[in-house]
């Protein structure tokens, strides 16, 4: 034990940190080639021009602390979602809010329930709160809601549902969530993580499926908190803005747990402006719908079985160690995410890019997998 280990609680000494996808600059330094990043589910079109303009203007105000409550942004979000501003908490990304939720509701002896192969922050947030995470097996690469309901006990305080799920891209339709919530005891708070809401809603409309009743649950006063983010469809992953919508009393507790001034002046300005540029978001949604079909079909033609997606990424088993494929792809200038940390060592996740990005990925993928076969 080191000089400091005895000062740190055991549940934190053994806590595994979040391992992000490799940054574009790091990969380009390592390979000395230009790279295309398809590893972290970012918007390939970048931020809205309106958001860029708003950020540039906000720089002149960076000598002032930001509005701690993000009043203007909360008001705009409340109008859009038809809820009260008191039902919204804005945070430095939805990942930050997950930590806040866990620290507020969990402690030693309590637990949270979710699925295996779901968002990698759930176990980190739960363990950091000295609680236990119960992970039930998946059903058809998605959440088994019956199994999750069956895993709840008297010590459960949170259920994490990622819908669509990251990394598998699967979705549980509204009717299934309706029935699931009816089974839960009143001491359990359901966190509906809808980071990929915009993509799923657009695809659901195209496919004739009813995706989400999440905000209806909030308006009905149910024990549900909905998480959304500006990191995906709005292209603002780098400035960190997310938010939660839920019961006003509970959101007040979450607000008190935030780091003071955690959402910057620039981030608030960017998010507010991004909400006004629906055409920019629509461009990303249209591209994603078209290119997800293209990539799915292309990988299927190669003899693989990618999981049909409701997000802006594809999950696919590749029949060998994914770390090796990821390294060979990086040498070709393509960054994807191997799924070993999710307990799927032979699977990869590919963020859906522009047509040019996706063609480049396929060409490189064919090259590196053919090379491995020849060996």
CSV table of N, CA, C and O in Angstrom, one decimal, residues 35 50 52 76 86 107 139 180-181 188 214-215 224 231 237 257 268 277 335 338 342 359:
chain,number,residue,atom,x,y,z
A,35,UNK,N,-5.9,11.0,-40.2
A,35,UNK,CA,-6.8,10.0,-39.8
A,35,UNK,C,-8.3,10.5,-39.9
A,35,UNK,O,-8.5,11.7,-39.8
A,50,UNK,N,-24.3,28.5,-36.7
A,50,UNK,CA,-24.9,29.4,-35.7
A,50,UNK,C,-24.2,29.2,-34.3
A,50,UNK,O,-24.0,30.2,-33.6
A,52,UNK,N,-21.1,28.1,-33.8
A,52,UNK,CA,-19.8,28.6,-34.0
A,52,UNK,C,-19.8,30.2,-33.8
A,52,UNK,O,-18.9,30.7,-33.1
A,76,UNK,N,-35.3,27.9,-22.6
A,76,UNK,CA,-35.5,27.5,-24.0
A,76,UNK,C,-35.8,26.0,-24.1
A,76,UNK,O,-36.7,25.5,-24.9
A,86,UNK,N,-38.0,24.3,-13.8
A,86,UNK,CA,-37.6,23.7,-12.6
A,86,UNK,C,-37.4,22.2,-12.8
A,86,UNK,O,-36.8,21.5,-11.9
A,107,UNK,N,-25.5,4.9,-2.1
A,107,UNK,CA,-24.5,4.9,-1.0
A,107,UNK,C,-24.2,3.4,-0.8
A,107,UNK,O,-24.8,2.5,-1.4
A,139,UNK,N,-30.6,-9.5,-24.1
A,139,UNK,CA,-31.4,-10.3,-25.0
A,139,UNK,C,-31.3,-9.8,-26.4
A,139,UNK,O,-31.7,-8.6,-26.6
A,180,UNK,N,-42.7,-1.8,-18.7
A,180,UNK,CA,-41.6,-2.0,-17.8
A,180,UNK,C,-41.8,-1.1,-16.6
A,180,UNK,O,-41.7,-1.5,-15.4
A,181,UNK,N,-42.1,0.2,-16.8
A,181,UNK,CA,-42.2,1.2,-15.7
A,181,UNK,C,-43.4,0.8,-14.8
A,181,UNK,O,-43.3,1.1,-13.6
A,188,UNK,N,-37.7,3.2,-6.7
A,188,UNK,CA,-36.7,3.1,-7.8
A,188,UNK,C,-36.9,4.3,-8.8
A,188,UNK,O,-38.0,4.6,-9.2
A,214,UNK,N,-40.8,9.2,-23.3
A,214,UNK,CA,-40.0,9.6,-22.1
A,214,UNK,C,-40.5,10.9,-21.5
A,214,UNK,O,-40.7,11.0,-20.2
A,215,UNK,N,-40.8,11.9,-22.3
A,215,UNK,CA,-41.2,13.2,-21.7
A,215,UNK,C,-42.7,13.1,-21.2
A,215,UNK,O,-43.0,13.9,-20.3
A,224,UNK,N,-39.1,9.2,-13.2
A,224,UNK,CA,-38.3,9.0,-14.4
A,224,UNK,C,-37.5,10.3,-14.6
A,224,UNK,O,-38.0,11.4,-14.5
A,231,UNK,N,-24.0,16.6,-27.5
A,231,UNK,CA,-22.7,16.1,-28.0
A,231,UNK,C,-22.9,15.3,-29.3
A,231,UNK,O,-21.9,15.2,-30.1
A,237,UNK,N,-19.8,17.9,-28.8
A,237,UNK,CA,-19.1,17.1,-27.8
A,237,UNK,C,-18.0,17.8,-27.1
A,237,UNK,O,-17.7,17.5,-25.9
A,257,UNK,N,-25.9,19.3,-6.4
A,257,UNK,CA,-24.7,18.4,-6.4
A,257,UNK,C,-23.7,18.7,-7.6
A,257,UNK,O,-22.6,18.2,-7.6
A,268,UNK,N,-22.8,27.3,-22.9
A,268,UNK,CA,-24.2,27.7,-22.9
A,268,UNK,C,-24.6,28.4,-24.2
A,268,UNK,O,-25.7,28.2,-24.7
A,277,UNK,N,-30.8,25.9,-34.9
A,277,UNK,CA,-30.4,25.5,-36.2
A,277,UNK,C,-30.9,24.1,-36.5
A,277,UNK,O,-30.1,23.1,-36.5
A,335,UNK,N,-9.9,5.4,-37.4
A,335,UNK,CA,-10.1,5.1,-35.9
A,335,UNK,C,-11.5,4.6,-35.7
A,335,UNK,O,-12.5,5.2,-36.0
A,338,UNK,N,-12.6,-0.7,-30.5
A,338,UNK,CA,-12.8,-2.1,-30.1
A,338,UNK,C,-13.6,-2.2,-28.8
A,338,UNK,O,-13.5,-1.4,-27.9
A,342,UNK,N,-16.1,-3.4,-22.9
A,342,UNK,CA,-17.5,-3.8,-22.7
A,342,UNK,C,-17.8,-5.3,-22.6
A,342,UNK,O,-18.9,-5.7,-22.6
A,359,UNK,N,-16.7,5.2,-47.0
A,359,UNK,CA,-16.0,4.4,-48.1
A,359,UNK,C,-14.6,4.2,-47.7
A,359,UNK,O,-14.0,3.1,-48.0
